[in-house]
Structures are given as structure tokens and as C-alpha cells.
Short mmCIF file of C-alpha atoms and ligand atoms in Angstrom, two decimals:
data_model
loop_
_atom_site.label_atom_id
_atom_site.label_comp_id
_atom_site.label_asym_id
_atom_site.label_seq_id
_atom_site.Cartn_x
_atom_site.Cartn_y
_atom_site.Cartn_z
CA UNK A 2 129.04 104.55 66.81
CA UNK A 3 129.98 100.90 67.16
CA UNK A 4 130.54 99.04 70.43
CA UNK A 5 134.30 98.91 69.73
CA UNK A 6 134.45 102.71 69.57
CA UNK A 7 132.25 103.09 72.63
CA UNK A 8 134.53 100.72 74.53
CA UNK A 9 137.50 102.96 73.73
CA UNK A 10 135.67 106.13 74.71
CA UNK A 11 134.83 104.63 78.08
CA UNK A 12 138.39 103.32 78.46
CA UNK A 13 139.62 106.90 78.09
CA UNK A 14 137.65 107.63 81.28
CA UNK A 15 139.16 104.60 82.99
CA UNK A 16 135.95 102.56 82.61
CA UNK A 17 136.00 98.90 81.59
CA UNK A 18 132.83 98.11 79.61
CA UNK A 19 133.58 94.38 79.52
CA UNK A 20 133.79 94.18 83.31
CA UNK A 21 130.59 96.22 83.60
CA UNK A 22 128.64 93.83 81.36
CA UNK A 23 129.96 90.83 83.23
CA UNK A 24 128.93 92.22 86.60
CA UNK A 25 125.50 93.13 85.28
CA UNK A 26 124.96 89.64 83.88
CA UNK A 27 125.66 88.14 87.31
CA UNK A 28 123.23 90.32 89.26
CA UNK A 29 119.85 88.69 89.78
CA UNK A 30 116.73 90.84 89.75
CA UNK A 31 113.57 89.53 91.35
CA UNK A 32 110.68 90.10 88.97
CA UNK A 33 107.28 90.31 90.62
CA UNK A 34 104.67 87.87 89.31
CA UNK A 35 101.87 90.29 90.26
CA UNK A 36 102.34 92.69 87.34
CA UNK A 37 100.74 89.98 85.15
CA UNK A 38 97.30 89.95 86.78
CA UNK A 39 96.91 93.21 88.71
CA UNK A 40 97.80 91.56 92.06
CA UNK A 41 94.73 89.32 91.88
CA UNK A 42 96.20 85.88 92.60
CA UNK A 43 94.51 82.50 92.41
CA UNK A 44 92.90 82.17 95.84
CA UNK A 45 90.09 84.63 95.20
CA UNK A 46 90.18 85.34 91.46
CA UNK A 47 87.03 87.49 91.46
CA UNK A 48 88.24 89.61 94.34
CA UNK A 49 91.15 91.56 92.92
CA UNK A 50 93.43 93.74 94.99
CA UNK A 51 91.95 95.70 97.86
CA UNK A 52 92.54 96.74 101.45
CA UNK A 53 95.43 99.12 101.16
CA UNK A 54 96.50 98.22 97.64
CA UNK A 55 95.16 100.07 94.60
CA UNK A 56 95.52 98.91 91.01
CA UNK A 57 93.99 101.05 88.29
CA UNK A 58 93.18 100.41 84.64
CA UNK A 59 91.43 97.71 82.66
CA UNK A 60 93.64 96.96 79.68
CA UNK A 61 92.47 93.69 78.11
CA UNK A 62 94.26 90.36 78.52
CA UNK A 63 94.98 89.95 82.22
CA UNK A 64 96.32 86.48 83.15
CA UNK A 65 93.59 84.54 84.97
CA UNK A 66 95.21 81.19 85.66
CA UNK A 67 98.53 79.65 86.61
CA UNK A 68 99.06 78.56 82.99
CA UNK A 69 98.34 82.03 81.61
CA UNK A 70 100.52 83.77 84.17
CA UNK A 71 103.44 81.43 83.50
CA UNK A 72 103.15 81.94 79.73
CA UNK A 73 103.00 85.72 80.10
CA UNK A 74 105.92 85.79 82.50
CA UNK A 75 108.05 83.73 80.11
CA UNK A 76 107.14 86.00 77.21
CA UNK A 77 108.27 89.03 79.21
CA UNK A 78 111.38 87.26 80.53
CA UNK A 79 112.47 86.37 76.99
CA UNK A 80 112.77 90.11 76.24
CA UNK A 81 114.63 91.08 79.43
CA UNK A 82 118.39 90.57 79.71
CA UNK A 83 120.11 89.27 82.83
CA UNK A 84 119.65 86.81 85.66
CA UNK A 85 116.11 86.53 86.99
CA UNK A 86 114.19 85.43 90.01
CA UNK A 87 110.41 85.28 90.21
CA UNK A 88 108.82 87.01 93.18
CA UNK A 89 105.69 85.16 94.33
CA UNK A 90 102.91 86.14 96.67
CA UNK A 91 101.09 83.59 98.82
CA UNK A 92 97.83 84.35 96.97
CA UNK A 93 99.42 82.67 93.92
CA UNK A 94 99.10 79.23 95.54
CA UNK A 95 98.28 76.62 92.90
CA UNK A 96 95.12 74.72 93.85
CA UNK A 97 94.33 71.46 92.07
CA UNK A 98 92.05 68.47 92.57
CA UNK A 99 94.67 66.76 94.75
CA UNK A 100 95.49 70.01 96.53
CA UNK A 101 92.19 71.88 96.84
CA UNK A 102 91.75 75.40 98.19
CA UNK A 103 92.79 76.09 101.78
CA UNK A 104 92.77 79.41 103.59
CA UNK A 105 95.98 81.35 103.87
CA UNK A 106 96.83 80.24 107.40
CA UNK A 107 96.89 76.63 106.16
CA UNK A 108 99.06 77.03 103.08
CA UNK A 109 101.87 74.56 102.58
CA UNK A 110 104.86 74.04 100.33
CA UNK A 111 102.88 71.65 98.12
CA UNK A 112 100.74 74.55 96.93
CA UNK A 113 103.87 76.14 95.47
CA UNK A 114 105.64 73.07 94.19
CA UNK A 115 104.36 73.76 90.65
CA UNK A 116 106.09 77.16 90.80
CA UNK A 117 109.30 75.45 91.90
CA UNK A 118 109.06 73.15 88.86
CA UNK A 119 108.55 76.21 86.69
CA UNK A 120 111.57 77.93 88.25
CA UNK A 121 113.75 74.87 87.75
CA UNK A 122 112.73 74.49 84.12
CA UNK A 123 113.56 78.10 83.42
CA UNK A 124 116.63 78.69 85.58
CA UNK A 125 114.89 81.15 87.89
CA UNK A 126 115.32 81.81 91.60
CA UNK A 127 112.22 82.40 93.73
CA UNK A 128 111.32 84.97 96.38
CA UNK A 129 108.21 84.89 98.51
CA UNK A 130 105.68 87.10 100.31
CA UNK A 131 102.77 86.41 102.63
CA UNK A 132 99.64 88.08 101.21
CA UNK A 133 98.25 90.26 103.97
CA UNK A 134 95.53 92.12 102.06
CA UNK A 135 92.49 91.36 99.87
CA UNK A 136 91.03 88.95 102.43
CA UNK A 137 88.01 88.88 104.78
CA UNK A 138 90.27 88.50 107.84
CA UNK A 139 91.50 92.06 107.31
CA UNK A 140 89.36 93.74 109.99
CA UNK A 141 89.05 97.52 109.84
CA UNK A 142 92.05 97.40 107.52
CA UNK A 143 94.20 95.81 110.25
CA UNK A 144 96.05 92.50 110.45
CA UNK A 145 99.12 91.90 112.63
CA UNK A 146 98.40 95.08 114.61
CA UNK A 147 94.66 94.49 115.06
CA UNK A 148 93.17 94.83 118.54
CA UNK A 149 91.36 91.54 117.85
CA UNK A 150 93.54 88.58 118.94
CA UNK A 151 91.77 86.26 116.48
CA UNK A 152 92.68 88.50 113.59
CA UNK A 153 96.29 88.68 114.75
CA UNK A 154 96.34 84.88 115.19
CA UNK A 155 95.15 84.25 111.64
CA UNK A 156 97.78 86.53 110.13
CA UNK A 157 100.58 85.32 112.40
CA UNK A 158 99.80 81.79 111.27
CA UNK A 159 99.77 82.91 107.65
CA UNK A 160 103.15 84.62 107.97
CA UNK A 161 104.62 81.57 109.71
CA UNK A 162 103.28 79.34 106.93
CA UNK A 163 104.82 81.70 104.42
CA UNK A 164 108.27 81.50 106.02
CA UNK A 165 108.07 77.69 106.10
CA UNK A 166 107.16 77.66 102.42
CA UNK A 167 110.05 80.02 101.62
CA UNK A 168 112.35 77.70 103.57
CA UNK A 169 111.19 74.65 101.62
CA UNK A 170 111.43 76.45 98.30
CA UNK A 171 115.01 77.29 99.24
CA UNK A 172 115.76 73.63 100.00
CA UNK A 173 114.24 72.53 96.70
CA UNK A 174 116.23 75.09 94.71
CA UNK A 175 119.36 74.90 96.85
CA UNK A 176 119.20 78.66 97.20
CA UNK A 177 118.33 81.39 99.67
CA UNK A 178 114.83 82.86 99.47
CA UNK A 179 113.72 86.31 100.52
CA UNK A 180 110.44 86.34 102.45
CA UNK A 181 108.97 89.82 102.70
CA UNK A 182 106.21 90.78 105.12
CA UNK A 183 104.25 93.85 104.09
CA UNK A 184 101.03 94.75 105.89
CA UNK A 185 98.73 97.66 105.05
CA UNK A 186 97.77 98.35 108.70
CA UNK A 187 97.08 101.95 109.59
CA UNK A 188 94.45 104.56 110.28
CA UNK A 189 92.66 106.97 107.98
CA UNK A 190 92.24 109.61 110.66
CA UNK A 191 94.23 110.86 113.60
CA UNK A 192 94.81 107.89 115.95
CA UNK A 193 93.90 108.00 119.62
CA UNK A 194 96.73 105.57 120.32
CA UNK A 195 99.76 105.16 118.09
CA UNK A 196 101.79 102.93 120.36
CA UNK A 197 99.51 100.02 121.21
CA UNK A 198 99.13 98.88 117.56
CA UNK A 199 102.92 98.99 117.23
CA UNK A 200 103.29 96.93 120.37
CA UNK A 201 100.88 94.34 118.96
CA UNK A 202 102.79 94.34 115.69
CA UNK A 203 106.05 93.80 117.58
CA UNK A 204 104.57 90.84 119.46
CA UNK A 205 103.18 89.38 116.25
CA UNK A 206 106.56 89.67 114.53
CA UNK A 207 108.35 88.04 117.47
CA UNK A 208 106.10 85.04 117.06
CA UNK A 209 106.46 84.96 113.29
CA UNK A 210 110.26 85.05 113.42
CA UNK A 211 110.68 82.71 116.41
CA UNK A 212 111.79 79.81 114.23
CA UNK A 213 115.20 80.21 112.57
CA UNK A 214 115.74 79.24 108.93
CA UNK A 215 119.26 79.53 107.55
CA UNK A 216 118.12 79.89 103.97
CA UNK A 217 115.44 82.56 104.44
CA UNK A 218 116.21 86.28 104.30
CA UNK A 219 113.42 87.80 106.38
CA UNK A 220 112.24 91.26 105.37
CA UNK A 221 109.69 93.69 106.78
CA UNK A 222 108.56 96.37 104.34
CA UNK A 223 108.12 99.80 105.85
CA UNK A 224 105.75 102.48 104.64
CA UNK A 225 104.69 105.94 105.57
CA UNK A 226 101.15 106.25 104.19
CA UNK A 227 98.63 104.93 101.67
CA UNK A 228 95.27 105.96 100.33
CA UNK A 229 92.79 105.07 103.07
CA UNK A 230 95.43 105.19 105.82
CA UNK A 231 96.57 108.77 105.40
CA UNK A 232 97.18 109.55 109.06
CA UNK A 233 99.13 106.60 110.43
CA UNK A 234 100.92 103.43 109.30
CA UNK A 235 101.83 100.94 112.01
CA UNK A 236 104.84 99.51 110.15
CA UNK A 237 106.74 102.75 109.69
CA UNK A 238 110.38 103.12 108.71
CA UNK A 239 111.57 103.82 112.26
CA UNK A 240 109.56 100.91 113.63
CA UNK A 241 110.97 98.34 111.23
CA UNK A 242 114.51 99.73 111.20
CA UNK A 243 114.62 99.45 114.97
CA UNK A 244 113.00 96.01 114.85
CA UNK A 245 115.55 94.79 112.31
CA UNK A 246 118.43 96.24 114.32
CA UNK A 247 117.36 94.19 117.33
CA UNK A 248 116.61 91.01 115.39
CA UNK A 249 119.59 89.68 113.41
CA UNK A 250 118.42 88.09 110.18
CA UNK A 251 115.49 90.48 109.76
CA UNK A 252 115.88 93.38 107.31
CA UNK A 253 113.90 96.52 106.64
CA UNK A 254 112.85 96.48 102.99
CA UNK A 255 112.90 99.92 101.37
CA UNK A 256 110.24 100.52 98.71
CA UNK A 257 110.99 103.54 96.52
CA UNK A 258 107.34 104.62 96.67
CA UNK A 259 106.89 104.52 100.43
CA UNK A 260 108.28 107.87 101.53
CA UNK A 261 107.65 111.56 101.10
CA UNK A 262 108.02 112.50 97.43
CA UNK A 263 111.16 114.49 98.25
CA UNK A 264 112.67 111.70 100.37
CA UNK A 265 114.64 109.18 98.33
CA UNK A 266 115.68 105.61 99.09
CA UNK A 267 118.90 106.20 97.13
CA UNK A 268 119.99 108.23 100.16
CA UNK A 269 118.95 105.53 102.64
CA UNK A 270 120.88 102.60 101.12
CA UNK A 271 124.33 103.64 102.35
CA UNK A 272 122.97 104.39 105.83
CA UNK A 273 121.51 100.89 106.06
CA UNK A 274 124.65 99.27 104.58
CA UNK A 275 126.65 100.67 107.51
CA UNK A 276 124.66 98.43 109.84
CA UNK A 277 123.02 95.56 107.94
CA UNK A 278 124.34 92.69 105.85
CA UNK A 279 121.48 93.03 103.36
CA UNK A 280 119.42 95.95 102.13
CA UNK A 281 116.35 94.63 100.33
CA UNK A 282 114.59 96.99 97.92
CA UNK A 283 111.37 97.35 96.01
CA UNK A 284 112.21 99.37 92.94
CA UNK A 285 109.14 101.19 91.71
CA UNK A 286 108.15 104.65 90.48
CA UNK A 287 105.82 106.64 92.67
CA UNK A 288 104.22 109.57 90.89
CA UNK A 289 103.51 112.03 93.72
CA UNK A 290 102.55 109.12 95.96
CA UNK A 291 102.98 105.32 96.14
CA UNK A 292 101.40 104.88 92.72
CA UNK A 293 103.53 101.91 91.59
CA UNK A 294 104.07 103.18 88.05
CA UNK A 295 106.34 101.18 85.75
CA UNK A 296 110.03 101.73 86.56
CA UNK A 297 111.72 104.12 84.16
CA UNK A 298 115.30 105.10 83.32
CA UNK A 299 114.96 108.15 85.54
CA UNK A 300 117.23 110.03 87.92
CA UNK A 301 116.17 108.18 91.07
CA UNK A 302 116.42 104.70 89.56
CA UNK A 303 119.90 105.53 88.29
CA UNK A 304 120.84 106.99 91.67
CA UNK A 305 119.65 103.81 93.44
CA UNK A 306 121.81 101.79 91.05
CA UNK A 307 124.82 104.06 91.55
CA UNK A 308 124.55 103.48 95.30
CA UNK A 309 124.52 99.70 94.74
CA UNK A 310 127.60 99.87 92.51
CA UNK A 311 129.79 102.47 94.16
CA UNK A 312 129.27 101.01 97.62
CA UNK A 313 130.40 97.66 96.26
CA UNK A 314 127.06 96.18 97.33
CA UNK A 315 125.97 94.12 94.31
CA UNK A 316 125.59 91.10 96.60
CA UNK A 317 124.12 92.96 99.56
CA UNK A 318 121.39 95.06 97.99
CA UNK A 319 118.60 92.67 97.02
CA UNK A 320 116.58 94.03 94.15
CA UNK A 321 112.90 93.30 93.69
CA UNK A 322 110.68 95.14 91.25
CA UNK A 323 107.27 96.29 92.47
CA UNK A 324 104.93 97.98 90.03
CA UNK A 325 101.53 97.18 88.60
CA UNK A 326 99.93 99.18 85.84
CA UNK A 327 96.67 97.76 84.51
CA UNK A 328 96.15 100.61 82.04
CA UNK A 329 98.75 99.41 79.51
CA UNK A 330 99.79 96.07 78.03
CA UNK A 331 100.93 94.17 81.11
CA UNK A 332 103.72 92.29 79.38
CA UNK A 333 105.10 95.50 77.91
CA UNK A 334 104.93 97.01 81.40
CA UNK A 335 107.02 94.15 82.77
CA UNK A 336 109.54 94.43 79.94
CA UNK A 337 109.87 98.23 80.08
CA UNK A 338 110.27 98.30 83.84
CA UNK A 339 112.74 95.42 84.03
CA UNK A 340 114.78 96.59 81.02
CA UNK A 341 114.92 100.07 82.50
CA UNK A 342 116.20 98.72 85.78
CA UNK A 343 118.89 96.75 83.92
CA UNK A 344 119.72 99.85 81.89
CA UNK A 345 120.05 101.92 85.03
CA UNK A 346 122.34 99.36 86.62
CA UNK A 347 124.52 99.23 83.51
CA UNK A 348 124.63 103.02 83.49
CA UNK A 349 125.79 102.93 87.12
CA UNK A 350 128.44 100.33 86.30
CA UNK A 351 129.80 102.71 83.65
CA UNK A 352 130.51 105.68 85.92
CA UNK A 353 134.04 106.89 86.75
CA UNK A 354 133.44 106.17 90.43
CA UNK A 355 137.03 106.04 91.62
CA UNK A 356 137.92 109.37 90.09
CA UNK A 357 134.72 110.99 91.36
CA UNK A 358 135.32 109.75 94.91
CA UNK A 359 138.92 110.97 94.82
CA UNK A 360 137.73 114.41 93.71
CA UNK A 361 135.20 114.55 96.53
CA UNK A 362 137.79 113.59 99.10
CA UNK A 363 140.16 116.30 97.84
CA UNK A 364 137.37 118.85 98.09
CA UNK A 365 137.37 119.29 94.32
CA UNK A 366 133.62 119.80 94.00
CA UNK A 367 133.95 121.63 90.68
CA UNK A 368 135.74 118.67 89.14
CA UNK A 369 133.20 116.28 90.64
CA UNK A 370 130.29 118.11 89.03
CA UNK A 371 132.13 118.42 85.72
CA UNK A 372 132.85 114.68 85.58
CA UNK A 373 129.37 113.62 86.75
CA UNK A 374 127.91 115.68 83.91
CA UNK A 375 130.39 114.61 81.22
CA UNK A 376 129.83 110.94 82.11
CA UNK A 377 126.13 111.31 81.34
CA UNK A 378 126.69 111.61 77.60
CA UNK A 379 129.28 108.89 77.06
CA UNK A 380 128.03 106.41 74.39
CA UNK A 381 125.93 104.37 76.78
CA UNK A 382 123.42 103.15 74.17
CA UNK A 383 126.11 101.21 72.31
CA UNK A 384 127.09 99.28 75.40
CA UNK A 385 123.45 98.59 76.25
CA UNK A 386 122.81 97.23 72.75
CA UNK A 387 125.91 95.07 72.95
CA UNK A 388 124.81 93.72 76.33
CA UNK A 389 121.33 92.85 75.07
CA UNK A 390 122.74 91.14 72.01
CA UNK A 391 125.15 89.07 74.09
CA UNK A 392 122.28 88.15 76.40
CA UNK A 393 120.20 86.97 73.43
CA UNK A 394 117.41 89.54 73.76
CA UNK A 395 116.36 92.28 71.33
CA UNK A 396 118.65 95.32 71.58
CA UNK A 397 116.09 98.00 70.78
CA UNK A 398 112.44 98.73 70.18
CA UNK A 399 111.92 95.59 68.08
CA UNK A 400 111.02 93.70 71.27
CA UNK A 401 107.71 95.53 71.13
CA UNK A 402 106.77 93.78 67.86
CA UNK A 403 106.86 90.50 69.73
CA UNK A 404 104.65 91.85 72.48
CA UNK A 405 102.14 93.21 69.95
CA UNK A 406 102.06 89.84 68.20
CA UNK A 407 101.49 88.05 71.51
CA UNK A 408 98.73 90.51 72.29
CA UNK A 409 96.97 89.64 69.01
CA UNK A 410 97.56 85.90 69.22
CA UNK A 411 97.02 85.34 72.94
CA UNK A 412 95.95 88.24 75.15
CA UNK A 413 93.04 89.56 73.07
CA UNK A 414 91.60 86.05 72.84
CA UNK A 415 91.15 85.94 76.62
CA UNK A 416 87.50 86.88 76.92
C1 RNT B 526 102.50 97.92 98.94
C2 RNT B 526 103.84 97.32 98.98
C3 RNT B 526 103.91 95.85 98.65
C4 RNT B 526 103.01 95.42 97.52
C5 RNT B 526 103.21 93.99 97.07
C6 RNT B 526 102.14 93.51 96.16
O1 RNT B 526 102.52 99.27 99.16
O2 RNT B 526 104.69 98.04 98.15
O3 RNT B 526 105.22 95.50 98.39
O4 RNT B 526 103.16 96.25 96.42
O5 RNT B 526 103.35 93.18 98.17
ZN1 ZN B 527 106.60 97.21 97.79
#
């Protein structure tokens, strides 16, 4: 079928494919830099991810430097349609002869200026994260909720530095910047005291957020468990939701992999939208646990996207991708995950939402199910191909030829 025919088929359901493509093209997605190097960063390149963050696999060709990571990111971005931001972590500070290594509590905007240049050259927005893991100041796996005041001090200072950097990036790009605090703090075995660590975390956050920046969207990323902290996570969903509710300008970031496998963030988005201006997300695919598999065009990703669209929240739900698979070609992983998010959002934009809502409100649940199911097999692929073509990226599997060529020419030479 051609796009023209597909357009008519959708029109018969009251769906405007042109409007859908336009909305999709205007929605920015924040693409995480850390898929390119297994969350290693530049401040301790031999260290790799650790302390509450697991990356598995050893596919050849990981980016090892700023130059390599930029080149890989651009390769991936050239195969992904839509508006993009790059999501940076503080461990990706660029150290040079003029700006030599400093520890994380001493980081400044100048260490990220090269990323701002890169973003300007390539029309990207930037988002930011303090890196509270893979560092010797993680004591007993704890940071902002550590019983040791020196440990808390170090990480408070790092998070404050990170917010200042986000603020300055925002000024340089004339844009708002999301700054997301995620900490791995928790206990492997049954705690003797669950409340004191949360009280320390609350105090730490109060200090971190004391300064107000108009152009920073502050996020705290909640989590229920991780390998190594099976029994308790200080920064739980209730803790951060309540914190955010009491601190205007701070938002609880929902990561799709951070809940029970049968608990879905697609159901949480509308609840949060009733109370908060923004609902920041990490879109990822947890396989039985927070495994951070590459995002796929699956039921939950589509459901997340439907919630963004049908609640008219394209500007309020802030989308960041968060996956890292080191067992497959990393650029392909980026492209598959990001294209599948875009696909899911287009799919959501092509649903007969008004009619479905009207059926629900009339109590016509039979009609609702019928229409939900019929809408699944409308000629979606033709609209997706048209969108990719208009965006100047490959419409189908031919993008993979480019990745394979890059693997031969560039990645496999990195030894
Ligand atoms: C970890 C969190 C966090 C990290 C990134 C690297 O469970 O999801 O968002 O993945 O900060
Ligand atoms: Zn996350």
C-alpha cells in the first residue's frame, strides 16, 4: 500500500496522518550518551560502571574518548528521525591540558563546554545528570543517605555542581535543561532502620535544591530495588513523589524498569499529570528486572506513548531513553531503541482517541475493545516509512547496512 492509500484508510477512522507526523517531528527525545560506552565516562575510563549499575556484554568497538563518542552518537543520530537532545552524565566531563581532571565535587561548566559546542553544531538540546556511582566516595554503596557526613558532603557538593552546570548549559543554549538525580543507595539485607537514611536523603536534597534556577527542571529518579540492594532502596517512589509534591520545581522521574514487573509506568503517568507540571520518564525495557534492555516496539512502550498523546501531554511528559546493552553493536542498539520509541509515539498519535474515550464514557466497553483492536492493524508501516523519508533517514532495514559499514571501517579498528 502507498502512503496516499494509508492516509485515506486512517481518515476513514477520523485520524489525520499529516497532523500526527507534524506533532511527532516536534517532540524532542533525550538520547542518553551512555549507550555508546557502557556507562563508563571519561573521568575513570578503566573503571567502568559499578556500585548499583550493571552493564553486561563485551561487543567490540566501545567508544573510549570524547571524539569517539561524538562520532558514534552522530552516526546513530543520522539514522533516527525526529528532534533530539543529548543526555549527559557528569562522568562525561571533558578534561584537557587547560582543564585537567578534577573530582566530581569540583566540576564546572567549562568541563562541558565542548559538549555545548557539539550540541550547537548539531542542533541538539542537552540534559544533565550528576554521576552518583562508580566512584570511591560511594561508601557501603551509599551516597546522599550515608551515615557518614563526609560522604554526604561530597555528593551534595557534586549534585550542586551538577545543577549549576545544567543552569549554565541552559544559558548557553537558551533552553531549559533537565537535571536528574539518581542514587543507588540501599541495603542488600533487611535494614535495622529504614527511616534514618531517608531523613538524611531528605536533608541532602534540601541542600542540593536550595538555590533556584529558572531554566533547570530538577528530577529525582525513584527506584524499588537493584541487584545488590534487594531489600531496601532509600529513594523509593513514595519518598520522591512526596518530596516532589512538597518542593515545587522538583519532579519524580519514572523509569520503566524501576518497579515490580507487573507494575507499569504507563499507569502512573496520568496520576502524576493530575498534580505535576512535568512528568519526566526514562524509557527502557526491563526483562524481569531493571535490566535496561534496548527499547522495543512493545505493548508497554506503546502504552506509555498513548498516555502521552491522549492526555495531551506532549509538552509535559519529558522523554529520556535509558538502556545500555554491551552485548550487541552499540550504535545499532541506540538506533533500534530510539527508532522504536519514535515508532511507538507515531503509533499512539494514530489512534482514534476521541472515539475511544466517547465509547468509554458511554459505557460502551464492547465498542471500545473492538476499536482498540481494529486500530492495531491499520496500515501503520506506510505512515512510518513516509515519516522517515520526510525526516531524511532510512525508512526500513537499510539503515543497518550503514551501521555494519561503520563497524568495519571504524569500530573494529578500535583495539
Ligand atoms: C539506574 C537508573 C539511572 C541510570 C543512568 C545511567 O537504575 O535507571 O537512570 O541508568 O543514570
Ligand atoms: Zn533510569
